[in-house]
PDB file of C-alpha atoms in Angstrom:
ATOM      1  CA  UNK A   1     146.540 -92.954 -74.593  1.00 47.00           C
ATOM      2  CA  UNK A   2     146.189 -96.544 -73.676  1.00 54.00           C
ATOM      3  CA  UNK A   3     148.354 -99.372 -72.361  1.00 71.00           C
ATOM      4  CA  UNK A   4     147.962-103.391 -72.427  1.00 79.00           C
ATOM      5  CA  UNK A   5     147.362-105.578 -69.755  1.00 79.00           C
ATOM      6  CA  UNK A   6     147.930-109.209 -70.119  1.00 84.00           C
ATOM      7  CA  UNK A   7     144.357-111.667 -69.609  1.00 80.00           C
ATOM      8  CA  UNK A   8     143.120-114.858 -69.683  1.00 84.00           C
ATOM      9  CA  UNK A   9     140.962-115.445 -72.705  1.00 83.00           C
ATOM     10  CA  UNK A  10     137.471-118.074 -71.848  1.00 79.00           C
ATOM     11  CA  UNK A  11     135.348-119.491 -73.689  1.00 75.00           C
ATOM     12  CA  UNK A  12     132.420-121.498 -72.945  1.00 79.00           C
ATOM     13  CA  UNK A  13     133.814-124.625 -74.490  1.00 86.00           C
ATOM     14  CA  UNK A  14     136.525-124.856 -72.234  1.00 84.00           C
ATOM     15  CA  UNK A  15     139.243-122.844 -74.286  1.00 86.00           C
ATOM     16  CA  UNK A  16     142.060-120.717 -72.164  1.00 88.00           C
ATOM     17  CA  UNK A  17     144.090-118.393 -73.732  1.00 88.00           C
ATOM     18  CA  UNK A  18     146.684-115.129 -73.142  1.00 89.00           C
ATOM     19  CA  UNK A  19     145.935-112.300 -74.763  1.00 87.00           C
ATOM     20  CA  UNK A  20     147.226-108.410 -74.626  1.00 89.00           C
ATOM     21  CA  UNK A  21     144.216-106.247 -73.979  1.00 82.00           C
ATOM     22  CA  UNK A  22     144.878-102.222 -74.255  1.00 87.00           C
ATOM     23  CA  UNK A  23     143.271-100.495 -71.590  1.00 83.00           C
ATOM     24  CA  UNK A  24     142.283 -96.794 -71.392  1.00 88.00           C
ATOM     25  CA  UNK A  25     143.866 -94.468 -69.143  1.00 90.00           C
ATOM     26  CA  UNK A  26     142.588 -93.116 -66.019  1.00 89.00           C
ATOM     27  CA  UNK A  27     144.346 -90.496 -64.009  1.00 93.00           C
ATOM     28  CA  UNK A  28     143.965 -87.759 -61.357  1.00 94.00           C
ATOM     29  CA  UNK A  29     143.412 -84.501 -62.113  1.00 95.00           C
ATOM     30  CA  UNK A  30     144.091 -81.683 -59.888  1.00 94.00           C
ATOM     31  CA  UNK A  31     142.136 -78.189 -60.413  1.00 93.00           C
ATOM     32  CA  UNK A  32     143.329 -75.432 -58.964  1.00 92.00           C
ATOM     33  CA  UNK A  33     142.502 -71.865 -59.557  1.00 91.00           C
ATOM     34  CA  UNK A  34     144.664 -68.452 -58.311  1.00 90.00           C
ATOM     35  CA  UNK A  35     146.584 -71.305 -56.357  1.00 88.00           C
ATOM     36  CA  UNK A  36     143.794 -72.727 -54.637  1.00 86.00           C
ATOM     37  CA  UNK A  37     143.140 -76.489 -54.852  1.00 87.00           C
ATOM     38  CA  UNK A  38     139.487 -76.833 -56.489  1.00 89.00           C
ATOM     39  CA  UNK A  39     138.510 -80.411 -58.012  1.00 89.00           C
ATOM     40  CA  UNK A  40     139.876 -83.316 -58.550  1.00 92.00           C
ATOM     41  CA  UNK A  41     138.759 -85.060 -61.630  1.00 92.00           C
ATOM     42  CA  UNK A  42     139.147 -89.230 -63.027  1.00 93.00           C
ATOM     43  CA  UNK A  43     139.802 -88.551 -66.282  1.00 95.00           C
ATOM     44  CA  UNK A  44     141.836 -89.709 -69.441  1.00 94.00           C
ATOM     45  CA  UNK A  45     144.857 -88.276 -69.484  1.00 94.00           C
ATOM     46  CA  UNK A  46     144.832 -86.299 -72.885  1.00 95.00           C
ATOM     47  CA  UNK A  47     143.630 -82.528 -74.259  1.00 97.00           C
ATOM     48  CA  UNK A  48     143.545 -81.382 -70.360  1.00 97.00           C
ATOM     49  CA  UNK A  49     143.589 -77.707 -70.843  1.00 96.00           C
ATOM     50  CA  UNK A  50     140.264 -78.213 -73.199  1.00 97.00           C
ATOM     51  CA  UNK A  51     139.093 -79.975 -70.268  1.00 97.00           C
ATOM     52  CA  UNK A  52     139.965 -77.805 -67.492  1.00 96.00           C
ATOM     53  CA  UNK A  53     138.123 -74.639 -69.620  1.00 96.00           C
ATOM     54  CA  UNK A  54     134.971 -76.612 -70.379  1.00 96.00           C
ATOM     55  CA  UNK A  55     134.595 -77.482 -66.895  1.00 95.00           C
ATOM     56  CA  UNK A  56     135.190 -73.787 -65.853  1.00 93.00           C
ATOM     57  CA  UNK A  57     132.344 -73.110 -68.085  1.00 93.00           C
ATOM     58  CA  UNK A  58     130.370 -75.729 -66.603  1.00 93.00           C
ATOM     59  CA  UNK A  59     130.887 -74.638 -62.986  1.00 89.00           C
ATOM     60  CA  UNK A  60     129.973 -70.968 -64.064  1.00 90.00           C
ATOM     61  CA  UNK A  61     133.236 -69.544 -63.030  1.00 90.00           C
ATOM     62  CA  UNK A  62     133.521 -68.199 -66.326  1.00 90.00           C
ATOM     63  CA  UNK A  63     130.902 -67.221 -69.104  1.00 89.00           C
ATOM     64  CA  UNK A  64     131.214 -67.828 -72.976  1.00 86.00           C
ATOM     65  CA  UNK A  65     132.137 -63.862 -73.255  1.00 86.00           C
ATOM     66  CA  UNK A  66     135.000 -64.146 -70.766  1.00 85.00           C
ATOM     67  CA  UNK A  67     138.616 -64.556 -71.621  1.00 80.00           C
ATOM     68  CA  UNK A  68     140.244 -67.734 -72.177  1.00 85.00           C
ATOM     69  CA  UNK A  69     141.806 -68.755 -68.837  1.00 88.00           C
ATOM     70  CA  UNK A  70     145.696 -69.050 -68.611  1.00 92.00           C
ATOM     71  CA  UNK A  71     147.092 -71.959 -67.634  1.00 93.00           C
ATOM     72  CA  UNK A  72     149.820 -74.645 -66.857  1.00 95.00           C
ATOM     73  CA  UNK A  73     149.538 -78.253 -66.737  1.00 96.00           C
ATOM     74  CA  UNK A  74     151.879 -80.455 -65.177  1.00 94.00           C
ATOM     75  CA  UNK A  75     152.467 -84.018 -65.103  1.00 93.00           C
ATOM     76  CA  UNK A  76     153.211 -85.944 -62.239  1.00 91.00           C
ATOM     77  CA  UNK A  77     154.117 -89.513 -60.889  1.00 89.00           C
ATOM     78  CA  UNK A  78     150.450 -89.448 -59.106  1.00 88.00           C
ATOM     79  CA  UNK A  79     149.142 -87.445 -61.422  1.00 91.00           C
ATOM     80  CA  UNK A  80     148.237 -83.988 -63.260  1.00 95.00           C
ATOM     81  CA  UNK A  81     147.569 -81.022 -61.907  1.00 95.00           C
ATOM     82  CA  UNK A  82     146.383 -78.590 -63.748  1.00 95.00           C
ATOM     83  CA  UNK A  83     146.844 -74.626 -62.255  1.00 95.00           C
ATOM     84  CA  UNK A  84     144.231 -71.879 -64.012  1.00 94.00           C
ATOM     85  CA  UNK A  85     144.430 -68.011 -63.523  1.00 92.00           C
ATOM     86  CA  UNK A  86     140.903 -66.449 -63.255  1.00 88.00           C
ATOM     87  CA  UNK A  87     140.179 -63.308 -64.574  1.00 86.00           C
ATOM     88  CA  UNK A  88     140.103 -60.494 -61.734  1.00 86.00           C
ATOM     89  CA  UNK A  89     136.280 -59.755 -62.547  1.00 86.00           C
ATOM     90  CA  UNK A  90     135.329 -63.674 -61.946  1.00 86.00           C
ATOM     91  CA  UNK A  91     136.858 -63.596 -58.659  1.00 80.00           C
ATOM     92  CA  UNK A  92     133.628 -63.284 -56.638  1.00 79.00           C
ATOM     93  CA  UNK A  93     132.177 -66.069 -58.777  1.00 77.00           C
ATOM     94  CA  UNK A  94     135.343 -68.479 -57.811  1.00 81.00           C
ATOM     95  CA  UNK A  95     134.782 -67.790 -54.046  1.00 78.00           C
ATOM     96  CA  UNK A  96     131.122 -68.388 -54.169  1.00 74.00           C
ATOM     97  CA  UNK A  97     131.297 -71.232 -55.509  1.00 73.00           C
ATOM     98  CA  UNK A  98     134.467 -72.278 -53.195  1.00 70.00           C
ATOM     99  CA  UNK A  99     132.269 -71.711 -50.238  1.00 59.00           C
ATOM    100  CA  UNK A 100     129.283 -73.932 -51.506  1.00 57.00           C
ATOM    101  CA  UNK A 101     131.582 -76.334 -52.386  1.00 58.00           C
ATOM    102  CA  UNK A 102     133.182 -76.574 -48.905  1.00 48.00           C
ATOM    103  CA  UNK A 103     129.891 -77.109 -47.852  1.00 42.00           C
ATOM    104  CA  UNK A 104     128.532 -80.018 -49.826  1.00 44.00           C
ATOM    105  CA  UNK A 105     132.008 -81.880 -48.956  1.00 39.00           C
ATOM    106  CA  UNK A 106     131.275 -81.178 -45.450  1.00 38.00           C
ATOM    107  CA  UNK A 107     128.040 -82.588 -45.125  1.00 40.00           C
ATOM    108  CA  UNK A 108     126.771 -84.043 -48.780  1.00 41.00           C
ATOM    109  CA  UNK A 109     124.214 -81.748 -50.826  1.00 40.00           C
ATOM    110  CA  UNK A 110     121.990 -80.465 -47.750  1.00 43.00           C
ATOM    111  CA  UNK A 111     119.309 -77.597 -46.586  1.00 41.00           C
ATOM    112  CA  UNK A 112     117.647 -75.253 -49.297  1.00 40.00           C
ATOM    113  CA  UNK A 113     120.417 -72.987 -50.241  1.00 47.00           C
ATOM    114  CA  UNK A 114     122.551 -75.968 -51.369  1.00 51.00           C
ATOM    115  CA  UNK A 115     119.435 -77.616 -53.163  1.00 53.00           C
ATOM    116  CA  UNK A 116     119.099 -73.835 -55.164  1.00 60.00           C
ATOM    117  CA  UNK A 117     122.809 -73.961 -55.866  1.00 60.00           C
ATOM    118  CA  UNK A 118     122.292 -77.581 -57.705  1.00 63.00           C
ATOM    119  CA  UNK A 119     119.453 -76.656 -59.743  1.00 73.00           C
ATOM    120  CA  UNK A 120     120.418 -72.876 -60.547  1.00 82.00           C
ATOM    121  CA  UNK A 121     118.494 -71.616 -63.431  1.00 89.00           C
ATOM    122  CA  UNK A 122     119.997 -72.317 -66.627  1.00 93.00           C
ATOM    123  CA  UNK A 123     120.256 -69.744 -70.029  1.00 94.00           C
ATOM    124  CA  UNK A 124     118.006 -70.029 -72.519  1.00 97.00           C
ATOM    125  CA  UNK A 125     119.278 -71.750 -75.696  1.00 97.00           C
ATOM    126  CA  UNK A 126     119.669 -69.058 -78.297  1.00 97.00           C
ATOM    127  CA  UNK A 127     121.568 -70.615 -81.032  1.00 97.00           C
ATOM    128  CA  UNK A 128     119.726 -72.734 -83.552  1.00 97.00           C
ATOM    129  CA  UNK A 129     120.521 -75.724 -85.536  1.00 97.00           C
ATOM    130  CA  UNK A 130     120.388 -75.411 -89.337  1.00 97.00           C
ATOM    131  CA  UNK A 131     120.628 -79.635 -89.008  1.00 96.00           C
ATOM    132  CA  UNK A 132     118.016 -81.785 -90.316  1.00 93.00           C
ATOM    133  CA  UNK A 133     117.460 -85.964 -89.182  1.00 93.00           C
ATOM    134  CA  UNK A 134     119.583 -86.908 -92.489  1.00 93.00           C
ATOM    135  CA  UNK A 135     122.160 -85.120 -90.687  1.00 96.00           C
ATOM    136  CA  UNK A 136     121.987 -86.869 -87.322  1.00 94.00           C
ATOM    137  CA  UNK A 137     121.531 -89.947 -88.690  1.00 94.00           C
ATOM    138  CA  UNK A 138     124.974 -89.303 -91.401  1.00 96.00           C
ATOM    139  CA  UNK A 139     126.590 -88.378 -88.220  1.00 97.00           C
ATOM    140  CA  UNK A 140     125.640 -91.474 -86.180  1.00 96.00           C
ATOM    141  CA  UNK A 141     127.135 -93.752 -88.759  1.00 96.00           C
ATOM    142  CA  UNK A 142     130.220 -91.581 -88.578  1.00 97.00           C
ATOM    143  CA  UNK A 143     131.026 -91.263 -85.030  1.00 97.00           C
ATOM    144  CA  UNK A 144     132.463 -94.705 -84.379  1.00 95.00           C
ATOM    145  CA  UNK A 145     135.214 -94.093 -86.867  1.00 97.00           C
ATOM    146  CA  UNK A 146     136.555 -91.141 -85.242  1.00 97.00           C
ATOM    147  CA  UNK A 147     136.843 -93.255 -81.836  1.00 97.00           C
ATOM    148  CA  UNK A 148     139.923 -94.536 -81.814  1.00 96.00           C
ATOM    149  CA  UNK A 149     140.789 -94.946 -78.124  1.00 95.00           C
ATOM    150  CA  UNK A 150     136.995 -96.295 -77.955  1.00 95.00           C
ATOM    151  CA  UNK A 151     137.581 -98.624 -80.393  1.00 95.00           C
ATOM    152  CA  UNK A 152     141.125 -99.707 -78.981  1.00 93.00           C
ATOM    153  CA  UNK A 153     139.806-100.383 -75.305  1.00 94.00           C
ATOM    154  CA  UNK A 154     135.939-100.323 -75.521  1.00 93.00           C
ATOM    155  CA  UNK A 155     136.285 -98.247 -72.651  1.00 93.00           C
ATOM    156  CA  UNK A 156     135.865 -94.623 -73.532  1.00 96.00           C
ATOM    157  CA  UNK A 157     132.589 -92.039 -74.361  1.00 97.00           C
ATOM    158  CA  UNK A 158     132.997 -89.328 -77.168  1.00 98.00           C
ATOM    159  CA  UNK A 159     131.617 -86.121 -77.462  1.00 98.00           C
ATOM    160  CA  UNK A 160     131.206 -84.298 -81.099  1.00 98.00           C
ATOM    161  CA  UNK A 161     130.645 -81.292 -82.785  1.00 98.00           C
ATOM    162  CA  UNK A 162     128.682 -81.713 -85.616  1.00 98.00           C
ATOM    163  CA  UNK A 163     128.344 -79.436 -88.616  1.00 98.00           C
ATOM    164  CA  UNK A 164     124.768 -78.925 -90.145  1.00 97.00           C
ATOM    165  CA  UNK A 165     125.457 -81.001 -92.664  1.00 97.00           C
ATOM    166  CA  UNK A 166     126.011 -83.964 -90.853  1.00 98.00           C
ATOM    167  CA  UNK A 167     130.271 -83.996 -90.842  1.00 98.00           C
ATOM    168  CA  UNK A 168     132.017 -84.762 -87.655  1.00 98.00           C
ATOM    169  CA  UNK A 169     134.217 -81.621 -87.056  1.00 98.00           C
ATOM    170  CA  UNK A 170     135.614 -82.398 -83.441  1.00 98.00           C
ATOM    171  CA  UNK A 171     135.733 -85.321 -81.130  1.00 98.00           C
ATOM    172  CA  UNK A 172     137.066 -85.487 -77.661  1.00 98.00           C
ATOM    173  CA  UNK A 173     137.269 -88.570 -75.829  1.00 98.00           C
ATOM    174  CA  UNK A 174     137.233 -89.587 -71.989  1.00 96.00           C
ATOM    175  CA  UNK A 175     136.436 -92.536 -69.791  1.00 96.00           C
ATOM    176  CA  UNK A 176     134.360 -89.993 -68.128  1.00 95.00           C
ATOM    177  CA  UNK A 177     131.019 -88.623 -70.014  1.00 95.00           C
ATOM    178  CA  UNK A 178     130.483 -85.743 -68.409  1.00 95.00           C
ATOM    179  CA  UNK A 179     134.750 -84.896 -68.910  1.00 97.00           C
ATOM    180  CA  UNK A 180     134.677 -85.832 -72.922  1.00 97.00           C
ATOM    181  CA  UNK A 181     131.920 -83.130 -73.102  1.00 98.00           C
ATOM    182  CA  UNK A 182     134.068 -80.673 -70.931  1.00 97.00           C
ATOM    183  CA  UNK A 183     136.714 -81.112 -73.455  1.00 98.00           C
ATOM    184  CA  UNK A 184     134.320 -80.498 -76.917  1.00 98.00           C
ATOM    185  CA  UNK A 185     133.487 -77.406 -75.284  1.00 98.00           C
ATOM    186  CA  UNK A 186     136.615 -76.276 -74.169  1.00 97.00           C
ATOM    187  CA  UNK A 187     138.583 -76.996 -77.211  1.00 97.00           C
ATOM    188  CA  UNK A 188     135.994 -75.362 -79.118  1.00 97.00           C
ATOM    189  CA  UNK A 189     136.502 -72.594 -76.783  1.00 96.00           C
ATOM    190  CA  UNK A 190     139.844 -72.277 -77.142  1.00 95.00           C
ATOM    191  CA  UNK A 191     139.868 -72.222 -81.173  1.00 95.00           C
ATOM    192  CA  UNK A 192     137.158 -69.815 -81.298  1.00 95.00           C
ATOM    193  CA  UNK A 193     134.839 -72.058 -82.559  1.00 96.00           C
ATOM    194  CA  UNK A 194     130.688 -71.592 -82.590  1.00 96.00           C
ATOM    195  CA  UNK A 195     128.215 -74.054 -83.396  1.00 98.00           C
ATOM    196  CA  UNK A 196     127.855 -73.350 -86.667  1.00 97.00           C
ATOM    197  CA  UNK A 197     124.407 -74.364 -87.053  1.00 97.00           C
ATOM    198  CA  UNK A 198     125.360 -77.662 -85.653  1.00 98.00           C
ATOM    199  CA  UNK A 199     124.451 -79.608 -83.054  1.00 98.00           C
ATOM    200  CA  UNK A 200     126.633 -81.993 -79.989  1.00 98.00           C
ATOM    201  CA  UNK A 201     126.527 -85.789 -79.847  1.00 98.00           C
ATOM    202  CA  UNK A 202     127.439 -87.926 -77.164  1.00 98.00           C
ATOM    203  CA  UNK A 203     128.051 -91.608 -77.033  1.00 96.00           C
ATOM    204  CA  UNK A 204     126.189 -92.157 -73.955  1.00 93.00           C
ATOM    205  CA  UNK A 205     123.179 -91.505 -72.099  1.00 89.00           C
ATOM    206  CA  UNK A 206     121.680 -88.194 -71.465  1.00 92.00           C
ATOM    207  CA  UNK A 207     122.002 -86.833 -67.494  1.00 90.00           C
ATOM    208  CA  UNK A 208     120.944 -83.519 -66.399  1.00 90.00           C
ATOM    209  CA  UNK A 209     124.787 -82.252 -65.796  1.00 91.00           C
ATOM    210  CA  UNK A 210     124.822 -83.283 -69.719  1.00 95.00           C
ATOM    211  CA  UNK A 211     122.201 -80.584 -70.466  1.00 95.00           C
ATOM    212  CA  UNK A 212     123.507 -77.762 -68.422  1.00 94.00           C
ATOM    213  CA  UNK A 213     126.835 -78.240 -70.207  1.00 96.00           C
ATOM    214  CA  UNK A 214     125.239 -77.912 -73.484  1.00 97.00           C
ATOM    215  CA  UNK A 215     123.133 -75.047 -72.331  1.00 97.00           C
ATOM    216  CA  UNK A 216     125.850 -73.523 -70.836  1.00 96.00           C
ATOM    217  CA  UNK A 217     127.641 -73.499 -74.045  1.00 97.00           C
ATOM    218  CA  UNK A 218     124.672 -72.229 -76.445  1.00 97.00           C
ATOM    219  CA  UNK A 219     124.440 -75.818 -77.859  1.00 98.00           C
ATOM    220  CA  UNK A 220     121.697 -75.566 -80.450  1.00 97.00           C
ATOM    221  CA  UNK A 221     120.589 -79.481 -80.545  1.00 97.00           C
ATOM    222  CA  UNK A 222     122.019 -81.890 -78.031  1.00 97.00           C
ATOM    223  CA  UNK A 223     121.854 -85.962 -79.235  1.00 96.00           C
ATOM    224  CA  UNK A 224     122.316 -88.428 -77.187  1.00 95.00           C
ATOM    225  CA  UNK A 225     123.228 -92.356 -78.120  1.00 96.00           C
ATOM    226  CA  UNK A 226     121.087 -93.741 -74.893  1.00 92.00           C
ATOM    227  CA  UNK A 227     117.874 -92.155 -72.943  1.00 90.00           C
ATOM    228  CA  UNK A 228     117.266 -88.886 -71.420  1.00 91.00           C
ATOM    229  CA  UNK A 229     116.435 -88.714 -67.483  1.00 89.00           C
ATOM    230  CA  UNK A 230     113.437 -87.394 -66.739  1.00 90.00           C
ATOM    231  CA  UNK A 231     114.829 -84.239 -64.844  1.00 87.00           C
ATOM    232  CA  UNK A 232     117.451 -83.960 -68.224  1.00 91.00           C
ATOM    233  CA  UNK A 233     114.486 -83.928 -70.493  1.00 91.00           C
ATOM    234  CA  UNK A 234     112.860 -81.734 -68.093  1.00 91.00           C
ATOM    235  CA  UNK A 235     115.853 -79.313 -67.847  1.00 92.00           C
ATOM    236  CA  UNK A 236     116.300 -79.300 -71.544  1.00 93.00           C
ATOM    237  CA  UNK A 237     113.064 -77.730 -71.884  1.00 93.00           C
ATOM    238  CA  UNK A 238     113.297 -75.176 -69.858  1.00 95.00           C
ATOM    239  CA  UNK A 239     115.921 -74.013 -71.560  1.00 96.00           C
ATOM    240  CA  UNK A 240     114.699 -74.676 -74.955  1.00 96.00           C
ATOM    241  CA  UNK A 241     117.489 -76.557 -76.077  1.00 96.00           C
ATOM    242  CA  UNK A 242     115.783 -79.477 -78.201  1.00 94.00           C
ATOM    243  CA  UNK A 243     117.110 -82.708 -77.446  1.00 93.00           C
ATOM    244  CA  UNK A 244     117.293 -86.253 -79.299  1.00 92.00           C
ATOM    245  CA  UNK A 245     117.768 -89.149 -77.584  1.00 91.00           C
ATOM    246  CA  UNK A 246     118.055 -92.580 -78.163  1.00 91.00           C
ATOM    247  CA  UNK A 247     119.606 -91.943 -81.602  1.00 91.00           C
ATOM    248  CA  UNK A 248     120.264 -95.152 -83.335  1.00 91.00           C
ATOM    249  CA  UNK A 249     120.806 -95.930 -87.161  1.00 90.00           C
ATOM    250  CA  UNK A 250     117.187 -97.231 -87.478  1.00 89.00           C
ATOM    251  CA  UNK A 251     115.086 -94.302 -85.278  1.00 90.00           C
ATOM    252  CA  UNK A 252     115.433 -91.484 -82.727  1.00 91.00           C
ATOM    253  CA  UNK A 253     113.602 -89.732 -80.269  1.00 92.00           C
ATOM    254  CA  UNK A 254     113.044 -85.491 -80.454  1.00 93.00           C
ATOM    255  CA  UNK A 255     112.175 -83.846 -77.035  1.00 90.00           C
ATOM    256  CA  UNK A 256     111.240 -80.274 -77.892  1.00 88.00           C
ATOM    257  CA  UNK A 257     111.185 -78.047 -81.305  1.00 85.00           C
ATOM    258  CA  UNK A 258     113.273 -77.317 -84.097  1.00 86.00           C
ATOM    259  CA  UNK A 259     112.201 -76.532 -87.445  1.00 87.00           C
ATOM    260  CA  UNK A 260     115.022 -78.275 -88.939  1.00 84.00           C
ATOM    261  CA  UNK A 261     113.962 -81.557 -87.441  1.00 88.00           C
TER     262      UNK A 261
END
C-alpha cells in the first residue's frame, strides 16, 4: 500500500541527488450507516472493514456483545466508501449519536450536553493481563519487524495485539493512530478474537481517544511507545485499565496496577 515519488536528495556538503521515495497512502473514507452518510475518515487504504467495525465500537454504536455489522466497501476514483447495516436494536444509538454529531459540526464542541457527550463515562476494564515487563519489553523489540509499510515510508503508526507471552499476534497499520487501533480491534472483532491475557501496543503516543478505544474493547494493558496526556492517564484510571507508557528497550513507565507487572 505505498507508491514512489521522485525527490531531490541534500546533503550538507553540497551533494544533489534523485532518488525514488515510497510514500504511504492516504485516502478518503466514507462511513455510512442504513444509507446515511456518517464520517469521513484519512486513512490508509487497506483492511477497511476492520476499520469501519472498530470505529463502530469506538463511537458506541455497537457493543462487544453485538453482531458483527454487514457491510460493503467500494472503491472509488475519489475514494472509498464504505456502507454498514446496523442491527435493528442499535438504531436509537445511531440516531443519537447522528444528532450530536450534527451538532458539533454546526457549531464546534459547545454548551454542557455536548461537553457530557465527549467525556461519557467509560466501562470498567474487566479483562486482565497474564503479561509480565519481559513480555513488553520481548514485544517492543519485535514490533518494528512486523511494520512493513512503516518501514517502507517512515510514515505509518501500528497497533498490536500481544499475547502474554510477549509474541506479536496481529498488527494493523495506518497513517492515522487513532485508525490503526480501529483496525486491531475490529479485525480482532471480526475473527472472534479476545485478549488472551494480552495486552495492545501502539507505536505512538498515548491520547485520551486512545484509552477509550482500549476500554471500549476490554483491553487488559494498553502500552504506548511515547507519553500519556494527562486527561489519558487520567481516563485510564478511571477505568482501571493499567497503562505503560513511554516503553522503550531500556525502561518504561506503569500508570496503575497489575499484578503481572
Amino acid at each position: 500500500m505505498d507508491s514512489a515519488l521522485s525527490f531531490t536528495r541534500l546533503t550538507p556538503d553540497g551533494l544533489a541527488e534523485a532518488i525514488d521515495r515510497p510514500l504511504a497512502e492516504e485516502v478518503p473514507v466514507a462511513i455510512e450507516y442504513n444509507g446515511a452518510g456518517y464520517a469521513v475518515l484519512m486513512a490508509t487504504p487497506a483492511d477497511i472493514a476492520d476499520l469501519v467495525q472498530g470505529f463502530s465500537l469506538a463511537e458506541r454504536l455497537v457493543t462487544r456483545d453485538d453482531a458483527l455489522l454487514d457491510m460493503d466497501v467500494h472503491r472509488t476514483e475519489a475514494g472509498i466508501i464504505a456502507r454498514a447495516t446496523m442491527p435493528p436494536h442499535r438504531a436509537d444509538a445511531l440516531l443519537d449519536r447522528v444528532r450530536h454529531r450534527a451538532s458539533d459540526s454546526s457549531c464546534g464542541i459547545c454548551g454542557i450536553e455536548n461537553l457530557e457527550q465527549a467525556m461519557r463515562p467509560l466501562p470498567t476494564v474487566t479483562n486482565r493481563t497474564r503479561a509480565d515487563r519481559a513480555a513488553i519489553f520481548r514485544a517492543l523489540a519485535a514490533l518494528y519487524d512486523h511494520q512493513p509499510l512503516n518501514a517502507a515510508t517512515g510514515a505509518a503508526h501500528a497497533a498490536a495485539w500481544i499475547g502474554a507471552d510477549g509474541a506479536i499476534r496481529l498488527v494493523r497499520e495506518d497513517v492515522g493512530r487513532h485508525n490503526a487501533f480501529d483496525k486491531l480491534i475490529g479485525a480482532m472483532a471480526r475473527a472472534g478474537a479476545g485478549w488472551d491475557g494480552g495486552f495492545a501496543l501502539l507505536s505512538s503516543r498515548c491520547s485520551y481517544e486512545l484509552v477509550e478505544k482500549a476500554a471500549l474493547a476490554n483491553c487488559p494493558l494498553l502500552v504506548t511507545i511515547s507519553a500519556p496526556t494527562r486527561l489519558a492517564a487520567e481516563r485510564a484510571e478511571a477505568a482501571g485499565l493499567p497503562l505503560v507508557a513511554l516503553a522503550r528497550p531500556d525502561a518504561l513507565l506503569l500508570r496503575g496496577h497489575s499484578d503481572a507487572l
